[in-house]
Coordinates of C-alpha atoms in Angstrom, one line a residue:
M1 CA 133.7 70.6 133.4
R2 CA 133.9 74.3 132.6
T3 CA 132.7 73.8 129.0
R4 CA 129.6 72.0 130.0
L5 CA 128.8 74.4 132.8
T6 CA 129.1 77.4 130.5
I7 CA 126.9 75.8 127.9
G8 CA 124.4 74.7 130.6
I9 CA 124.0 78.1 132.1
S10 CA 123.8 79.7 128.7
L11 CA 120.8 77.5 127.8
L12 CA 119.3 78.1 131.2
P13 CA 117.6 81.5 130.6
L14 CA 116.1 80.1 127.4
L15 CA 114.4 77.3 129.3
F16 CA 113.7 79.5 132.2
F17 CA 112.1 83.0 132.2
C18 CA 109.3 81.7 134.4
L19 CA 111.5 80.1 137.0
C20 CA 112.5 83.2 138.7
F21 CA 112.3 81.7 142.2
S22 CA 113.7 84.1 144.9
I23 CA 115.9 87.1 144.9
I24 CA 117.8 89.5 147.1
G25 CA 115.9 92.2 148.8
C26 CA 112.3 93.0 148.3
V27 CA 110.3 95.1 145.8
T28 CA 110.3 98.8 146.5
K29 CA 106.9 99.8 148.0
N30 CA 105.2 103.1 148.9
P31 CA 102.8 102.3 151.8
G32 CA 101.2 105.6 151.5
Q33 CA 99.9 104.9 148.0
E34 CA 99.5 101.1 147.8
I35 CA 96.1 99.6 148.4
L36 CA 94.6 96.1 148.0
T37 CA 93.3 95.9 144.4
D38 CA 90.2 94.4 143.0
K39 CA 91.4 91.2 141.4
S40 CA 89.1 91.6 138.5
T41 CA 91.1 94.6 137.3
F42 CA 94.3 92.6 137.5
L43 CA 92.9 89.4 136.0
S44 CA 91.9 91.4 132.9
H45 CA 95.6 92.1 132.4
L46 CA 96.4 88.3 132.8
D47 CA 94.0 87.7 130.0
T48 CA 96.1 90.0 127.8
L49 CA 99.3 88.0 128.8
Q50 CA 97.5 84.8 127.9
A51 CA 96.4 86.2 124.6
R52 CA 100.0 86.9 123.6
Y53 CA 100.8 83.2 124.1
D54 CA 97.6 82.1 122.3
L55 CA 98.5 84.3 119.3
T56 CA 102.0 83.0 119.0
S57 CA 102.3 79.8 117.0
T58 CA 106.1 80.1 116.2
L59 CA 109.0 82.2 117.4
K60 CA 112.5 82.5 116.0
T61 CA 115.4 84.7 117.2
K62 CA 117.7 85.9 114.5
E63 CA 120.1 87.7 116.8
M64 CA 120.6 86.9 120.5
R65 CA 123.5 87.4 122.9
V66 CA 123.9 85.8 126.3
T67 CA 126.4 87.1 128.9
I68 CA 127.1 84.8 131.8
Q69 CA 129.1 85.7 134.9
E70 CA 129.8 83.2 137.7
A71 CA 130.9 84.6 141.0
D72 CA 134.1 86.6 140.6
Q73 CA 135.1 85.1 137.2
E74 CA 135.3 87.0 134.0
P75 CA 132.0 87.1 132.1
D76 CA 131.5 84.8 129.1
E77 CA 129.5 85.9 126.1
L78 CA 127.7 83.6 123.7
R79 CA 125.6 84.1 120.6
E80 CA 122.6 81.9 120.5
L81 CA 119.6 81.1 118.3
L82 CA 116.2 79.8 119.3
W83 CA 113.2 78.3 117.5
Y84 CA 109.9 77.6 119.1
K85 CA 106.7 76.1 117.6
K86 CA 103.3 75.2 118.9
T87 CA 101.8 72.3 117.0
D88 CA 98.1 71.9 116.0
D89 CA 97.5 69.5 118.9
G90 CA 99.0 71.9 121.4
A91 CA 102.4 70.4 121.8
N92 CA 105.4 72.7 122.3
L93 CA 108.7 72.2 120.3
L94 CA 112.0 74.0 121.1
H95 CA 115.4 74.1 119.4
I96 CA 118.3 76.1 120.8
Q97 CA 121.8 76.5 119.4
A98 CA 124.9 78.1 121.1
L99 CA 127.1 79.4 118.3
G100 CA 130.9 79.6 117.9
A101 CA 133.0 82.4 116.4
F102 CA 132.1 81.4 112.8
N103 CA 128.4 80.8 113.5
D104 CA 129.1 77.1 113.9
P105 CA 126.9 75.3 116.5
R106 CA 128.8 74.6 119.8
A107 CA 125.8 73.1 121.5
V108 CA 122.3 72.1 120.4
A109 CA 119.3 71.4 122.7
I110 CA 116.0 70.1 121.2
A111 CA 112.8 69.5 123.2
N112 CA 110.3 67.5 121.1
R113 CA 107.2 66.7 123.1
D114 CA 108.4 64.5 125.9
Q115 CA 111.9 63.9 124.5
F116 CA 115.0 66.0 125.2
L117 CA 118.3 65.9 123.3
L118 CA 121.4 67.8 124.4
V119 CA 124.4 67.7 122.0
L120 CA 127.9 69.1 122.7
V121 CA 129.2 69.5 119.2
E122 CA 132.9 69.9 119.8
E123 CA 133.0 66.9 122.1
Q124 CA 130.9 64.9 119.5
E125 CA 128.7 63.5 122.2
G126 CA 125.0 63.9 123.1
Y127 CA 122.5 63.0 125.8
L128 CA 119.0 61.8 125.1
G129 CA 116.1 61.0 127.4
E130 CA 112.6 61.9 128.6
L131 CA 112.0 65.6 129.2
S132 CA 111.5 65.7 133.0
D133 CA 112.2 67.9 135.9
G134 CA 114.9 65.5 137.1
V135 CA 116.8 65.7 133.8
L136 CA 116.7 69.5 133.8
R137 CA 117.9 69.6 137.4
K138 CA 120.9 67.4 136.5
I139 CA 121.9 69.4 133.4
F140 CA 121.7 72.8 135.0
G141 CA 122.4 72.0 138.6
I142 CA 119.3 73.9 139.9
D143 CA 115.7 73.1 140.3
L144 CA 113.9 73.5 137.0
R145 CA 110.4 72.5 136.1
V146 CA 109.3 71.4 132.6
S147 CA 106.4 73.9 132.8
D148 CA 109.0 76.7 133.2
V149 CA 110.0 76.4 129.5
L150 CA 106.9 78.2 128.3
S151 CA 107.1 80.8 131.0
A152 CA 110.7 81.4 130.0
I153 CA 109.9 82.0 126.3
F154 CA 106.9 84.2 127.0
A155 CA 108.0 86.1 130.1
N156 CA 104.7 85.1 131.8
P157 CA 104.9 83.6 135.3
F158 CA 101.2 82.8 135.2
L159 CA 101.1 80.3 132.3
D160 CA 101.2 77.5 134.8
G161 CA 97.8 78.6 136.1
R162 CA 98.8 79.3 139.7
T163 CA 96.5 82.3 140.2
E164 CA 94.1 81.0 143.0
K165 CA 96.2 82.2 145.9
I166 CA 97.6 85.4 144.6
K167 CA 97.5 88.7 146.5
V168 CA 97.5 91.8 144.5
K169 CA 98.4 95.4 145.5
G170 CA 98.1 98.2 143.0
S171 CA 99.2 101.8 142.7
G172 CA 98.3 103.6 139.5
N173 CA 99.9 101.6 136.7
K174 CA 101.8 99.3 138.9
F175 CA 100.7 95.9 140.4
I176 CA 102.7 93.9 142.9
V177 CA 101.6 90.3 143.1
T178 CA 102.6 87.7 145.7
R179 CA 101.8 84.1 145.8
P180 CA 103.1 80.9 147.4
G181 CA 106.0 79.3 145.5
V182 CA 106.2 75.8 144.1
E183 CA 108.5 74.8 146.9
V184 CA 107.0 74.6 150.4
G185 CA 107.7 77.9 152.3
H186 CA 108.8 79.8 149.2
T187 CA 107.1 83.1 148.2
E188 CA 107.1 84.7 144.7
T189 CA 106.8 88.4 144.1
I190 CA 105.9 89.6 140.6
V191 CA 105.8 93.2 139.4
M192 CA 103.6 94.2 136.5
L193 CA 103.6 97.7 135.0
I194 CA 100.8 98.9 132.7
H195 CA 101.7 101.2 129.7
G196 CA 98.9 102.1 127.4
N197 CA 96.7 99.4 128.8
E198 CA 99.4 96.8 127.9
P199 CA 100.8 94.8 130.8
Q200 CA 104.6 94.3 131.2
I201 CA 106.1 91.8 133.6
T202 CA 109.3 93.7 134.8
E203 CA 110.4 91.7 137.9
W204 CA 110.0 88.2 139.3
R205 CA 111.5 87.2 142.6
I206 CA 111.3 84.2 144.9
V207 CA 112.6 83.9 148.4
D208 CA 112.7 80.8 150.7
E209 CA 111.0 80.3 154.0
Q210 CA 113.8 82.3 155.7
G211 CA 113.3 85.2 153.3
V212 CA 116.6 84.5 151.6
L213 CA 116.8 85.3 147.9
Q214 CA 117.1 82.3 145.6
Q215 CA 116.5 83.8 142.1
S216 CA 115.4 87.0 140.4
A217 CA 114.6 88.0 136.9
F218 CA 114.2 91.5 135.3
F219 CA 112.4 92.0 132.0
S220 CA 112.9 95.2 130.0
D221 CA 113.2 96.7 126.6
Y222 CA 109.7 95.8 125.6
R223 CA 108.9 96.2 121.9
V224 CA 106.0 95.3 119.6
V225 CA 106.9 92.5 117.2
D226 CA 104.3 91.5 114.6
G227 CA 101.6 93.1 116.8
I228 CA 102.7 91.3 120.0
L229 CA 104.5 93.1 122.9
R230 CA 107.7 91.2 124.0
P231 CA 110.7 92.0 126.2
H232 CA 114.1 92.0 124.4
K233 CA 116.3 92.0 127.5
V234 CA 116.2 89.6 130.4
E235 CA 118.6 89.6 133.4
I236 CA 118.6 86.5 135.7
Q237 CA 120.4 86.3 139.0
R238 CA 120.9 83.0 140.9
A239 CA 122.0 83.9 144.4
P240 CA 122.9 80.4 145.6
E241 CA 125.2 79.8 142.6
Q242 CA 126.3 83.5 142.4
T243 CA 125.4 83.5 138.7
R244 CA 124.2 86.4 136.6
V245 CA 122.9 85.9 133.1
V246 CA 121.9 88.7 130.7
V247 CA 120.0 87.8 127.5
K248 CA 119.7 90.5 124.8
I249 CA 117.5 89.8 121.8
G250 CA 118.3 91.9 118.8
R251 CA 115.8 90.5 116.3
V252 CA 112.9 88.1 116.7
E253 CA 110.3 86.9 114.3
L254 CA 106.8 85.7 115.3
N255 CA 104.4 83.4 113.5
G256 CA 106.7 82.7 110.5
E257 CA 107.0 79.3 109.0
I258 CA 109.2 76.8 110.8
K259 CA 109.3 73.3 109.5
D260 CA 108.8 70.3 111.8
S261 CA 112.2 69.0 110.7
K262 CA 113.9 71.7 112.7
F263 CA 112.8 69.7 115.8
E264 CA 113.5 66.2 114.6
L265 CA 115.9 64.2 116.7
D266 CA 116.7 61.3 114.3
P267 CA 119.0 63.2 112.0
I268 CA 121.3 64.1 114.9
I269 CA 120.9 60.7 116.6
N270 CA 121.9 59.0 113.3
S271 CA 124.8 61.4 112.4
G272 CA 127.5 59.4 114.1
I273 CA 127.6 61.4 117.3
E274 CA 127.8 59.3 120.4
I275 CA 124.4 59.4 122.1
L276 CA 124.2 58.5 125.8
P277 CA 121.3 58.4 128.3
F278 CA 121.1 61.3 130.7
S279 CA 122.0 58.9 133.5
E280 CA 125.6 59.0 132.0
L281 CA 125.8 62.8 132.1
P282 CA 128.7 63.8 134.4
A283 CA 128.0 66.1 137.2
L284 CA 128.7 69.8 136.4
D285 CA 131.7 71.3 138.1
D286 CA 134.4 73.9 137.5
S287 CA 137.2 71.5 137.1

């Protein structure tokens, strides 16, 4: 249904940022200036990206707009809120709300350790199950990995640890990184710019074995928030689905107090809303 599809895609960028598998075209290069780079220089910038994650225990967006355009249809715009918390034992908790005209939640998604709850408020129905790659694939209609959640929030494609087979080229303050994709035959291209010794991931593209673009992401409007540099605009393009998503974050708060109750599932499960297993979730379509 159109409602579910719209909600699903609007939540996609929030679960995604590190999924950017494939895109159209290739990264602009200047063969006269680009040389193979000593990986030690590049890896020091990866340490900086990792430190941003390590130093962030909570994240809360106070103002966020998501614009979604599917093929030749008119774009939809949603306002959303996101809460993220890293627990003392290293677990990651996530709560996302898509808001209506009067700031009323239209949809709620909560990931609490290995459990995932998706609630469509207007329909008064929800879906609950184990947080797995298969569940995300069914909800959003594309291949998503659970590990992509963190990469999405922190705009860091390297949080999954896949750095062994990277190839790095550098030209001044610009690094272009290629590595094998998660899918066999896929190739990822990641662009990192350095400003004032601070790395910024600006592009992330992945193509299939035929060189066909599957997905791209562009990160921009970097600002320092509570001492940590973060992008405030992300544009995601999914070539196979002809979908374009733009996320603009107006205000974000880092390392503030967020109570564990924000991520509890029982209050919603026991609220009278019909809760079904994800196996009962209808296939997404435009009908």
